[in-house]
Amino acid sequence: MPHQPRPEHLALTRRELLQRCGMGLGALSLGSMLAGEASSAEIANPLLPRVAHFPAKAKHVIHLFMNGGPSHIDTFDPKPLLNKYAGQNLPTQNLATERPTGAALGSPFKFKKYGQSGIEVSEIFAKTAESIDDIAVIRSMHADVPNHEPSLMLMNCGDARQIRPSLGSWVCYGLGSQNQNLPAFVAMCPNGYPIQETQNWQSGFLPGAFEGAYLDTQHTAIEQLIENIRNEAISLPRQREQLDLLAKLNLRHQQARQDDAALESRIQSYELGFRMQTEAAEAFDVSREPQYIRDMYGPGTQARQILIARRLVERGVRFVQVWHGEGQPWDSHDDLEIIHRKLAGECDQAIGALLVDLKQRGLLDETLVIWGGEFGRTPSVELPTAGANQGKVNGRDHNHYGFTTWLAGGGVKGGQVYGATDDFGFKAVENRVHVHDLHATILHLLGFDHERLTYRHAGRDFRLTDVHGQVVKQLIA
């Protein structure tokens, strides 16, 4: 009797092919290669909590991303000489950036010393500066190129060109999640996506469960904030029956595929979506906060999403990234004074409130707060260029040679300035910190040796810092 073809025989996974070819020797070889990589429980739920390489204070991260490139010399890196030379050529040569620049452009903002540490901060971040003794200001950051796309990828994923997992994905891969009813990694950006869109919170070659869940925080209604959060057609018990049936069908499908990571990730996404219906609505609803807390953070979208960030880490979410807005709002090629004052005014009160609120709840010690953009801006004015700017001659170009990032909480030694740019703020010259060094330090604060937090892909072990990065020990308490 002739053999009857079966449709499932026409589609083999790579694992099945190895099992069925060469008397199964390929599968034996693969099994030895993968031995010890993950337990069956970890494969079934990749977001189970895990232990870091060594004890650390930081358990959560809130990354406040000022996309577009805030000017360090107008925020956290004062340069008095710049005002002295305003309108004149700098005594040092202008470094090559994306666009032509001319004479020195003095800062329109006043700086003042704050806290016992006496660190100088711009007037536009006066509320944030009230917590300066908890903040470590890194004034010697540098990146590779003066362009948004590669600099965003470098800051978020550790590589300017190749598809790599984001920082948040690496953190969730290393630590899992403390709350199985909410995403481990949440990325919030009002009104749309930043430049490079979802690549900023991609999981790359890591399992899809570690990718950031995007929320458009212009919305306040939970049904708009999180799509399909409610099922109006059937009740929760009926949904549970449907998922149980789906789980049985998936199990039958799984038995022939032996711990397929992509399949497991998809199954977990169904379960997470179901569980989020009960907890997400409460977690994202800031109206449940007392009025005095909402007043402390202030009005507006930035205040709301920064308050949501606190509510999420309070509920065990591992990594929360807070973007200022779609595109590149801090990209002040023209009208820097107007734009920077407006943008800082939208978030300064809420950032200051976040640091105070975390501290009064006992959460600052275990929550690492990061502030910064993909690069800084030039001390020299950007020259009019047809098609590139509005020709107002009152803005700054991108500057990857030197810029500022600050860290607070999570084992950080606050009340200090680390590193320095030159007298005009063009280039990092003292205790220079590359983005790879920043990533290595962040992972260390979370309990990881950045050289050991690896994932095997395409025949080699990958890590966030690739073959680079040194931990900046002076930043650690």
CSV table of C-alpha atoms in Angstrom, one decimal:
chain,number,residue,atom,x,y,z
A,1,MET,CA,0.0,0.0,0.0
A,2,PRO,CA,1.5,3.3,-1.0
A,3,HIS,CA,2.5,5.8,1.7
A,4,GLN,CA,0.0,8.6,2.1
A,5,PRO,CA,1.7,12.0,2.3
A,6,ARG,CA,1.0,14.1,5.4
A,7,PRO,CA,1.1,17.9,5.3
A,8,GLU,CA,3.2,18.2,8.5
A,9,HIS,CA,6.0,16.2,6.8
A,10,LEU,CA,6.4,19.1,4.3
A,11,ALA,CA,7.5,21.6,7.0
A,12,LEU,CA,10.4,20.5,9.2
A,13,THR,CA,12.1,22.7,11.8
A,14,ARG,CA,15.9,22.8,11.9
A,15,ARG,CA,15.8,20.7,15.0
A,16,GLU,CA,13.6,18.1,13.4
A,17,LEU,CA,15.9,18.0,10.3
A,18,LEU,CA,18.9,17.3,12.6
A,19,GLN,CA,16.9,14.6,14.4
A,20,ARG,CA,15.9,12.8,11.2
A,21,CYS,CA,19.0,13.0,9.2
A,22,GLY,CA,22.2,11.0,9.7
A,23,MET,CA,20.6,8.7,12.3
A,24,GLY,CA,20.1,11.6,14.6
A,25,LEU,CA,23.8,12.4,15.1
A,26,GLY,CA,23.2,16.0,14.2
A,27,ALA,CA,20.7,16.3,17.1
A,28,LEU,CA,23.1,14.7,19.5
A,29,SER,CA,25.8,17.2,18.5
A,30,LEU,CA,23.4,20.1,18.9
A,31,GLY,CA,22.3,18.8,22.3
A,32,SER,CA,25.8,18.8,23.6
A,33,MET,CA,26.3,22.4,22.3
A,34,LEU,CA,23.2,23.7,24.0
A,35,ALA,CA,23.7,21.7,27.3
A,36,GLY,CA,23.4,23.9,30.3
A,37,GLU,CA,22.2,26.9,28.5
A,38,ALA,CA,18.7,27.0,30.0
A,39,SER,CA,16.5,24.9,32.1
A,40,SER,CA,13.2,23.7,30.8
A,41,ALA,CA,11.4,26.1,33.2
A,42,GLU,CA,13.4,29.0,31.8
A,43,ILE,CA,12.6,27.9,28.3
A,44,ALA,CA,8.9,27.6,29.2
A,45,ASN,CA,8.9,31.1,30.8
A,46,PRO,CA,12.0,33.2,29.9
A,47,LEU,CA,10.9,36.0,32.2
A,48,LEU,CA,11.2,34.0,35.4
A,49,PRO,CA,13.3,36.0,38.0
A,50,ARG,CA,17.0,35.1,37.8
A,51,VAL,CA,20.0,35.7,40.0
A,52,ALA,CA,22.8,38.1,38.8
A,53,HIS,CA,26.5,37.3,38.8
A,54,PHE,CA,27.0,39.0,42.2
A,55,PRO,CA,24.8,40.9,44.7
A,56,ALA,CA,23.9,44.5,43.7
A,57,LYS,CA,21.6,47.2,44.9
A,58,ALA,CA,20.0,48.0,41.5
A,59,LYS,CA,17.0,45.8,40.6
A,60,HIS,CA,15.1,48.1,38.2
A,61,VAL,CA,16.0,50.8,35.7
A,62,ILE,CA,14.2,54.0,34.6
A,63,HIS,CA,15.9,55.4,31.5
A,64,LEU,CA,14.8,59.0,30.8
A,65,PHE,CA,15.7,59.5,27.2
A,66,MET,CA,15.9,63.1,25.9
A,67,ASN,CA,15.9,62.1,22.3
A,68,GLY,CA,17.4,64.5,19.8
A,69,GLY,CA,20.5,65.4,21.8
A,70,PRO,CA,20.1,67.9,24.7
A,71,SER,CA,22.9,70.5,25.0
A,72,HIS,CA,25.2,69.6,27.9
A,73,ILE,CA,26.6,73.1,28.0
A,74,ASP,CA,23.1,74.5,28.6
A,75,THR,CA,22.1,71.9,31.2
A,76,PHE,CA,24.7,70.1,33.4
A,77,ASP,CA,28.1,71.3,32.1
A,78,PRO,CA,28.6,75.1,32.5
A,79,LYS,CA,31.3,76.8,30.4
A,80,PRO,CA,31.9,80.4,31.5
A,81,LEU,CA,34.6,80.9,28.9
A,82,LEU,CA,32.0,80.2,26.2
A,83,ASN,CA,30.1,83.3,27.1
A,84,LYS,CA,33.3,85.4,27.2
A,85,TYR,CA,34.0,84.3,23.6
A,86,ALA,CA,30.4,84.6,22.4
A,87,GLY,CA,30.3,85.9,18.8
A,88,GLN,CA,34.0,85.3,18.3
A,89,ASN,CA,35.9,82.3,16.9
A,90,LEU,CA,36.9,79.8,19.5
A,91,PRO,CA,40.7,79.9,20.2
A,92,THR,CA,40.7,76.2,19.5
A,93,GLN,CA,39.7,74.8,16.1
A,94,ASN,CA,36.0,73.8,15.6
A,95,LEU,CA,35.7,70.0,15.4
A,96,ALA,CA,34.0,68.5,12.4
A,97,THR,CA,30.4,67.7,13.1
A,98,GLU,CA,27.4,66.9,10.9
A,99,ARG,CA,26.9,70.5,9.7
A,100,PRO,CA,29.1,73.6,9.5
A,101,THR,CA,29.5,75.7,12.6
A,102,GLY,CA,30.9,79.2,13.3
A,103,ALA,CA,31.6,81.4,16.2
A,104,ALA,CA,31.1,80.6,19.9
A,105,LEU,CA,27.5,80.6,21.1
A,106,GLY,CA,27.2,81.5,24.8
A,107,SER,CA,24.6,79.8,26.9
A,108,PRO,CA,21.4,81.8,27.4
A,109,PHE,CA,20.8,80.1,30.8
A,110,LYS,CA,22.2,80.9,34.2
A,111,PHE,CA,23.8,78.2,36.3
A,112,LYS,CA,23.7,77.8,40.1
A,113,LYS,CA,25.3,75.6,42.7
A,114,TYR,CA,23.0,73.1,44.4
A,115,GLY,CA,23.2,70.8,47.4
A,116,GLN,CA,26.1,70.0,49.7
A,117,SER,CA,28.1,68.9,46.7
A,118,GLY,CA,27.8,72.4,45.2
A,119,ILE,CA,27.4,71.0,41.6
A,120,GLU,CA,26.4,73.6,39.1
A,121,VAL,CA,23.2,73.0,37.1
A,122,SER,CA,21.3,75.2,34.6
A,123,GLU,CA,18.2,77.1,35.7
A,124,ILE,CA,16.1,75.0,33.3
A,125,PHE,CA,16.6,71.9,35.5
A,126,ALA,CA,16.3,73.6,38.9
A,127,LYS,CA,13.8,71.0,40.3
A,128,THR,CA,16.0,68.1,39.2
A,129,ALA,CA,19.0,69.9,40.8
A,130,GLU,CA,17.4,69.8,44.2
A,131,SER,CA,18.4,66.1,44.3
A,132,ILE,CA,21.9,66.7,42.9
A,133,ASP,CA,23.5,65.0,46.0
A,134,ASP,CA,21.9,61.8,44.8
A,135,ILE,CA,23.2,62.3,41.2
A,136,ALA,CA,26.5,61.4,39.6
A,137,VAL,CA,27.0,63.7,36.6
A,138,ILE,CA,29.2,62.3,33.9
A,139,ARG,CA,30.5,65.2,31.9
A,140,SER,CA,32.9,63.3,29.7
A,141,MET,CA,30.7,61.0,27.6
A,142,HIS,CA,31.6,60.5,24.0
A,143,ALA,CA,30.2,58.5,21.1
A,144,ASP,CA,31.4,57.6,17.6
A,145,VAL,CA,29.6,59.8,15.0
A,146,PRO,CA,27.5,63.0,15.0
A,147,ASN,CA,24.3,61.4,13.4
A,148,HIS,CA,21.1,60.5,15.2
A,149,GLU,CA,20.5,57.0,13.8
A,150,PRO,CA,23.9,55.4,14.6
A,151,SER,CA,24.2,57.3,17.9
A,152,LEU,CA,20.7,56.1,19.0
A,153,MET,CA,21.6,52.5,18.1
A,154,LEU,CA,24.9,52.8,19.9
A,155,MET,CA,23.3,54.2,23.1
A,156,ASN,CA,20.4,51.8,23.1
A,157,CYS,CA,21.9,48.6,21.6
A,158,GLY,CA,25.7,48.9,21.9
A,159,ASP,CA,26.3,48.9,18.1
A,160,ALA,CA,25.7,51.7,15.6
A,161,ARG,CA,25.0,49.5,12.6
A,162,GLN,CA,24.2,45.8,13.2
A,163,ILE,CA,20.9,44.5,14.6
A,164,ARG,CA,21.7,43.9,18.3
A,165,PRO,CA,19.5,43.5,21.4
A,166,SER,CA,18.8,46.7,23.3
A,167,LEU,CA,20.0,47.5,26.8
A,168,GLY,CA,16.6,46.8,28.3
A,169,SER,CA,16.4,43.5,26.6
A,170,TRP,CA,19.8,42.4,27.9
A,171,VAL,CA,18.8,43.5,31.5
A,172,CYS,CA,15.6,41.4,31.2
A,173,TYR,CA,17.5,38.5,29.8
A,174,GLY,CA,19.9,38.6,32.7
A,175,LEU,CA,17.4,39.2,35.5
A,176,GLY,CA,14.0,38.1,34.3
A,177,SER,CA,11.0,39.9,35.8
A,178,GLN,CA,9.5,40.2,39.3
A,179,ASN,CA,6.0,40.6,37.9
A,180,GLN,CA,4.6,38.0,35.5
A,181,ASN,CA,1.4,40.0,34.9
A,182,LEU,CA,3.2,43.0,33.3
A,183,PRO,CA,5.8,43.3,30.5
A,184,ALA,CA,9.3,43.2,31.9
A,185,PHE,CA,10.4,46.0,29.6
A,186,VAL,CA,8.2,49.0,28.8
A,187,ALA,CA,9.1,51.8,26.3
A,188,MET,CA,6.9,54.9,26.5
A,189,CYS,CA,7.0,57.6,23.8
A,190,PRO,CA,4.1,60.1,23.3
A,191,ASN,CA,2.6,60.8,19.9
A,192,GLY,CA,4.6,58.2,18.0
A,193,TYR,CA,8.1,56.7,17.6
A,194,PRO,CA,11.5,58.3,18.0
A,195,ILE,CA,14.0,58.1,15.2
A,196,GLN,CA,14.9,54.4,14.4
A,197,GLU,CA,11.5,53.5,15.9
A,198,THR,CA,11.2,50.1,17.5
A,199,GLN,CA,14.8,49.2,16.9
A,200,ASN,CA,15.6,51.3,20.0
A,201,TRP,CA,13.9,48.6,22.2
A,202,GLN,CA,14.4,45.6,20.0
A,203,SER,CA,15.3,42.2,21.4
A,204,GLY,CA,17.5,41.4,18.3
A,205,PHE,CA,18.6,37.8,18.4
A,206,LEU,CA,17.4,37.3,22.0
A,207,PRO,CA,14.0,35.7,22.4
A,208,GLY,CA,11.1,37.9,21.6
A,209,ALA,CA,9.9,37.9,25.2
A,210,PHE,CA,12.7,40.4,26.1
A,211,GLU,CA,11.6,43.0,23.6
A,212,GLY,CA,10.2,46.3,24.9
A,213,ALA,CA,6.4,46.8,24.9
A,214,TYR,CA,5.7,50.2,23.3
A,215,LEU,CA,3.0,52.5,24.7
A,216,ASP,CA,1.9,55.8,23.1
A,217,THR,CA,1.5,57.9,26.3
A,218,GLN,CA,-0.4,60.7,24.6
A,219,HIS,CA,-3.4,58.6,25.5
A,220,THR,CA,-4.9,58.4,29.0
A,221,ALA,CA,-7.7,55.9,28.4
A,222,ILE,CA,-6.4,52.4,29.1
A,223,GLU,CA,-8.1,51.0,25.9
A,224,GLN,CA,-6.1,53.5,23.8
A,225,LEU,CA,-2.9,53.3,25.8
A,226,ILE,CA,-2.7,49.5,25.5
A,227,GLU,CA,-4.4,48.1,22.4
A,228,ASN,CA,-6.7,45.2,22.9
A,229,ILE,CA,-6.3,45.3,26.6
A,230,ARG,CA,-10.0,44.4,27.0
A,231,ASN,CA,-12.1,41.7,25.3
A,232,GLU,CA,-15.6,43.1,25.1
A,233,ALA,CA,-16.9,40.0,23.3
A,234,ILE,CA,-16.4,37.3,26.0
A,235,SER,CA,-15.8,37.1,29.8
A,236,LEU,CA,-12.5,36.4,31.5
A,237,PRO,CA,-13.5,32.8,32.4
A,238,ARG,CA,-14.4,32.1,28.8
A,239,GLN,CA,-11.1,33.6,27.6
A,240,ARG,CA,-9.3,31.3,30.1
A,241,GLU,CA,-11.1,28.3,28.6
A,242,GLN,CA,-10.0,29.4,25.1
A,243,LEU,CA,-6.4,29.8,26.3
A,244,ASP,CA,-6.5,26.4,27.9
A,245,LEU,CA,-7.7,24.8,24.7
A,246,LEU,CA,-5.0,26.8,22.8
A,247,ALA,CA,-2.4,25.6,25.3
A,248,LYS,CA,-3.4,21.9,24.6
A,249,LEU,CA,-3.1,22.5,20.8
A,250,ASN,CA,0.2,24.2,21.2
A,251,LEU,CA,1.5,21.4,23.5
A,252,ARG,CA,0.7,18.9,20.7
A,253,HIS,CA,2.5,21.1,18.2
A,254,GLN,CA,5.4,21.6,20.7
A,255,GLN,CA,6.0,17.9,21.3
A,256,ALA,CA,7.3,17.5,17.8
A,257,ARG,CA,9.6,20.6,18.2
A,258,GLN,CA,11.3,20.2,21.5
A,259,ASP,CA,11.7,23.5,23.3
A,260,ASP,CA,11.4,25.8,20.2
A,261,ALA,CA,12.3,29.2,21.6
A,262,ALA,CA,10.2,31.2,19.1
A,263,LEU,CA,7.2,29.0,19.8
A,264,GLU,CA,7.6,29.3,23.5
A,265,SER,CA,7.9,33.1,23.2
A,266,ARG,CA,4.6,33.2,21.3
A,267,ILE,CA,2.8,31.1,23.8
A,268,GLN,CA,4.0,33.3,26.6
A,269,SER,CA,2.8,36.4,24.8
A,270,TYR,CA,-0.8,35.0,24.8
A,271,GLU,CA,-0.6,34.3,28.5
A,272,LEU,CA,0.9,37.7,29.3
A,273,GLY,CA,-1.8,39.4,27.3
A,274,PHE,CA,-4.5,37.6,29.3
A,275,ARG,CA,-2.9,38.4,32.7
A,276,MET,CA,-2.4,42.1,31.8
A,277,GLN,CA,-6.1,42.5,31.6
A,278,THR,CA,-6.3,42.4,35.4
A,279,GLU,CA,-3.2,44.3,36.4
A,280,ALA,CA,-2.3,46.7,33.6
A,281,ALA,CA,-5.4,48.8,33.9
A,282,GLU,CA,-4.5,49.5,37.6
A,283,ALA,CA,-0.8,50.0,37.0
A,284,PHE,CA,-1.2,52.6,34.2
A,285,ASP,CA,-4.0,54.6,35.9
A,286,VAL,CA,-2.3,57.6,37.6
A,287,SER,CA,-5.7,58.8,38.8
A,288,ARG,CA,-5.3,56.2,41.6
A,289,GLU,CA,-2.5,58.3,43.0
A,290,PRO,CA,-3.2,60.8,45.8
A,291,GLN,CA,-3.8,64.3,44.5
A,292,TYR,CA,-0.7,65.6,46.3
A,293,ILE,CA,1.5,63.1,44.4
A,294,ARG,CA,0.0,64.1,41.1
A,295,ASP,CA,0.6,67.7,42.0
A,296,MET,CA,4.2,67.0,43.0
A,297,TYR,CA,4.9,65.5,39.5
A,298,GLY,CA,2.9,68.3,37.8
A,299,PRO,CA,0.6,68.5,34.8
A,300,GLY,CA,1.1,67.2,31.2
A,301,THR,CA,2.2,64.2,29.3
A,302,GLN,CA,5.7,64.1,30.6
A,303,ALA,CA,4.6,64.2,34.2
A,304,ARG,CA,2.1,61.4,33.6
A,305,GLN,CA,4.5,59.0,31.9
A,306,ILE,CA,7.2,59.6,34.5
A,307,LEU,CA,4.7,58.9,37.3
A,308,ILE,CA,3.7,55.7,35.4
A,309,ALA,CA,7.4,54.8,35.4
A,310,ARG,CA,7.5,54.9,39.1
A,311,ARG,CA,4.3,52.9,39.4
A,312,LEU,CA,5.7,50.2,37.1
A,313,VAL,CA,9.0,49.7,38.9
A,314,GLU,CA,7.0,49.7,42.2
A,315,ARG,CA,5.2,46.7,40.7
A,316,GLY,CA,8.3,44.8,39.7
A,317,VAL,CA,8.7,45.9,36.1
A,318,ARG,CA,12.5,45.5,35.3
A,319,PHE,CA,13.2,48.2,32.7
A,320,VAL,CA,11.2,51.3,31.9
A,321,GLN,CA,12.3,53.7,29.1
A,322,VAL,CA,10.7,57.1,29.0
A,323,TRP,CA,11.2,59.0,25.7
A,324,HIS,CA,10.4,62.7,25.5
A,325,GLY,CA,8.4,62.5,22.2
A,326,GLU,CA,8.3,61.3,18.6
A,327,GLY,CA,11.1,62.1,16.3
A,328,GLN,CA,13.9,64.1,17.9
A,329,PRO,CA,12.4,66.9,20.0
A,330,TRP,CA,15.7,68.0,21.7
A,331,ASP,CA,17.4,68.5,18.3
A,332,SER,CA,17.8,72.3,18.6
A,333,HIS,CA,19.5,73.4,15.3
A,334,ASP,CA,17.5,76.6,15.6
A,335,ASP,CA,15.9,78.5,18.5
A,336,LEU,CA,17.9,76.6,21.2
A,337,GLU,CA,16.9,78.9,24.0
A,338,ILE,CA,13.2,78.6,23.2
A,339,ILE,CA,13.1,74.9,22.6
A,340,HIS,CA,15.3,73.8,25.5
A,341,ARG,CA,13.5,76.0,27.9
A,342,LYS,CA,10.1,74.6,26.7
A,343,LEU,CA,11.2,70.9,26.8
A,344,ALA,CA,13.0,71.2,30.1
A,345,GLY,CA,9.8,72.9,31.5
A,346,GLU,CA,7.8,69.9,30.4
A,347,CYS,CA,9.9,67.4,32.4
A,348,ASP,CA,12.0,69.1,35.0
A,349,GLN,CA,9.4,69.1,37.8
A,350,ALA,CA,8.5,65.5,37.1
A,351,ILE,CA,12.1,64.3,37.1
A,352,GLY,CA,12.7,66.1,40.4
A,353,ALA,CA,9.6,64.6,41.8
A,354,LEU,CA,10.6,61.1,40.6
A,355,LEU,CA,13.9,61.2,42.5
A,356,VAL,CA,12.2,62.5,45.7
A,357,ASP,CA,9.3,60.1,45.4
A,358,LEU,CA,11.5,57.0,44.8
A,359,LYS,CA,13.6,58.0,47.8
A,360,GLN,CA,10.7,58.6,50.2
A,361,ARG,CA,9.3,55.1,49.2
A,362,GLY,CA,12.7,53.4,49.8
A,363,LEU,CA,12.9,52.6,46.0
A,364,LEU,CA,15.8,54.8,45.0
A,365,ASP,CA,18.4,52.5,46.4
A,366,GLU,CA,17.1,49.7,44.2
A,367,THR,CA,16.2,51.8,41.1
A,368,LEU,CA,18.8,53.1,38.7
A,369,VAL,CA,17.7,56.3,37.1
A,370,ILE,CA,19.5,57.3,33.9
A,371,TRP,CA,19.2,60.7,32.1
A,372,GLY,CA,20.6,61.7,28.8
A,373,GLY,CA,20.3,61.7,25.0
A,374,GLU,CA,22.3,60.1,22.1
A,375,PHE,CA,24.9,62.9,22.1
A,376,GLY,CA,25.3,66.6,23.1
A,377,ARG,CA,25.6,69.8,21.1
A,378,THR,CA,28.4,72.1,19.8
A,379,PRO,CA,29.6,75.2,21.7
A,380,SER,CA,29.8,76.9,18.3
A,381,VAL,CA,26.7,78.2,16.5
A,382,GLU,CA,25.3,76.2,13.6
A,383,LEU,CA,25.7,78.1,10.3
A,384,PRO,CA,22.8,78.6,7.9
A,385,THR,CA,22.6,75.7,5.4
A,386,ALA,CA,19.9,75.5,2.8
A,387,GLY,CA,17.6,72.6,3.5
A,388,ALA,CA,19.2,71.8,6.8
A,389,ASN,CA,17.9,74.4,9.2
A,390,GLN,CA,15.9,77.6,9.3
A,391,GLY,CA,18.9,79.9,9.1
A,392,LYS,CA,18.3,81.7,12.4
A,393,VAL,CA,21.9,81.3,13.6
A,394,ASN,CA,20.8,80.6,17.2
A,395,GLY,CA,21.1,76.8,17.5
A,396,ARG,CA,23.8,74.2,17.9
A,397,ASP,CA,24.8,71.2,15.8
A,398,HIS,CA,25.2,67.6,17.1
A,399,ASN,CA,28.3,66.9,19.2
A,400,HIS,CA,29.4,63.3,19.8
A,401,TYR,CA,32.9,64.4,21.0
A,402,GLY,CA,31.7,65.3,24.5
A,403,PHE,CA,28.3,65.4,26.3
A,404,THR,CA,26.6,64.7,29.6
A,405,THR,CA,24.7,61.8,31.1
A,406,TRP,CA,23.8,61.4,34.7
A,407,LEU,CA,22.9,58.5,37.0
A,408,ALA,CA,21.1,58.3,40.3
A,409,GLY,CA,20.1,55.7,42.8
A,410,GLY,CA,20.7,51.9,42.3
A,411,GLY,CA,24.2,51.9,44.0
A,412,VAL,CA,25.4,55.1,42.4
A,413,LYS,CA,27.7,57.4,44.3
A,414,GLY,CA,25.8,60.6,44.2
A,415,GLY,CA,26.9,64.2,44.6
A,416,GLN,CA,29.8,64.0,42.2
A,417,VAL,CA,31.0,65.2,38.8
A,418,TYR,CA,33.0,62.6,36.9
A,419,GLY,CA,35.2,63.6,34.0
A,420,ALA,CA,35.2,66.9,32.0
A,421,THR,CA,35.0,68.4,28.6
A,422,ASP,CA,37.5,71.1,27.5
A,423,ASP,CA,37.0,74.8,28.5
A,424,PHE,CA,34.3,75.3,25.8
A,425,GLY,CA,32.6,71.9,26.0
A,426,PHE,CA,33.5,70.6,22.6
A,427,LYS,CA,35.4,67.4,23.5
A,428,ALA,CA,35.7,65.1,26.5
A,429,VAL,CA,39.3,65.4,27.8
A,430,GLU,CA,39.4,64.1,31.4
A,431,ASN,CA,38.3,60.6,32.5
A,432,ARG,CA,36.6,60.0,29.1
A,433,VAL,CA,33.6,57.6,29.2
A,434,HIS,CA,32.5,55.9,26.0
A,435,VAL,CA,29.0,54.6,25.6
A,436,HIS,CA,30.4,51.0,26.0
A,437,ASP,CA,31.9,52.1,29.4
A,438,LEU,CA,28.5,53.4,30.4
A,439,HIS,CA,26.8,50.1,29.5
A,440,ALA,CA,29.5,48.1,31.4
A,441,THR,CA,28.9,50.3,34.4
A,442,ILE,CA,25.1,50.0,34.2
A,443,LEU,CA,25.3,46.2,34.1
A,444,HIS,CA,27.7,46.2,37.0
A,445,LEU,CA,25.3,48.2,39.1
A,446,LEU,CA,22.7,45.5,38.3
A,447,GLY,CA,25.1,42.7,39.4
A,448,PHE,CA,26.5,41.6,36.1
A,449,ASP,CA,30.0,41.2,34.7
A,450,HIS,CA,29.5,42.7,31.3
A,451,GLU,CA,32.0,40.3,29.8
A,452,ARG,CA,30.1,37.3,31.2
A,453,LEU,CA,26.5,38.3,30.3
A,454,THR,CA,26.5,36.7,26.9
A,455,TYR,CA,24.2,35.0,24.4
A,456,ARG,CA,25.3,32.5,21.8
A,457,HIS,CA,24.1,33.4,18.3
A,458,ALA,CA,25.4,32.5,14.9
A,459,GLY,CA,28.3,30.5,16.3
A,460,ARG,CA,29.7,33.1,18.7
A,461,ASP,CA,29.0,34.6,22.1
A,462,PHE,CA,27.6,38.1,21.9
A,463,ARG,CA,27.4,40.7,24.7
A,464,LEU,CA,26.0,44.2,25.0
A,465,THR,CA,29.5,45.8,25.0
A,466,ASP,CA,30.9,43.5,22.2
A,467,VAL,CA,34.7,43.5,22.8
A,468,HIS,CA,34.8,46.9,24.5
A,469,GLY,CA,33.9,48.6,27.8
A,470,GLN,CA,35.4,49.3,31.2
A,471,VAL,CA,33.4,49.7,34.4
A,472,VAL,CA,33.7,53.2,35.8
A,473,LYS,CA,34.3,52.2,39.5
A,474,GLN,CA,34.4,55.8,40.7
A,475,LEU,CA,30.6,56.0,40.0
A,476,ILE,CA,29.8,53.2,42.3
A,477,ALA,CA,29.0,53.8,46.0
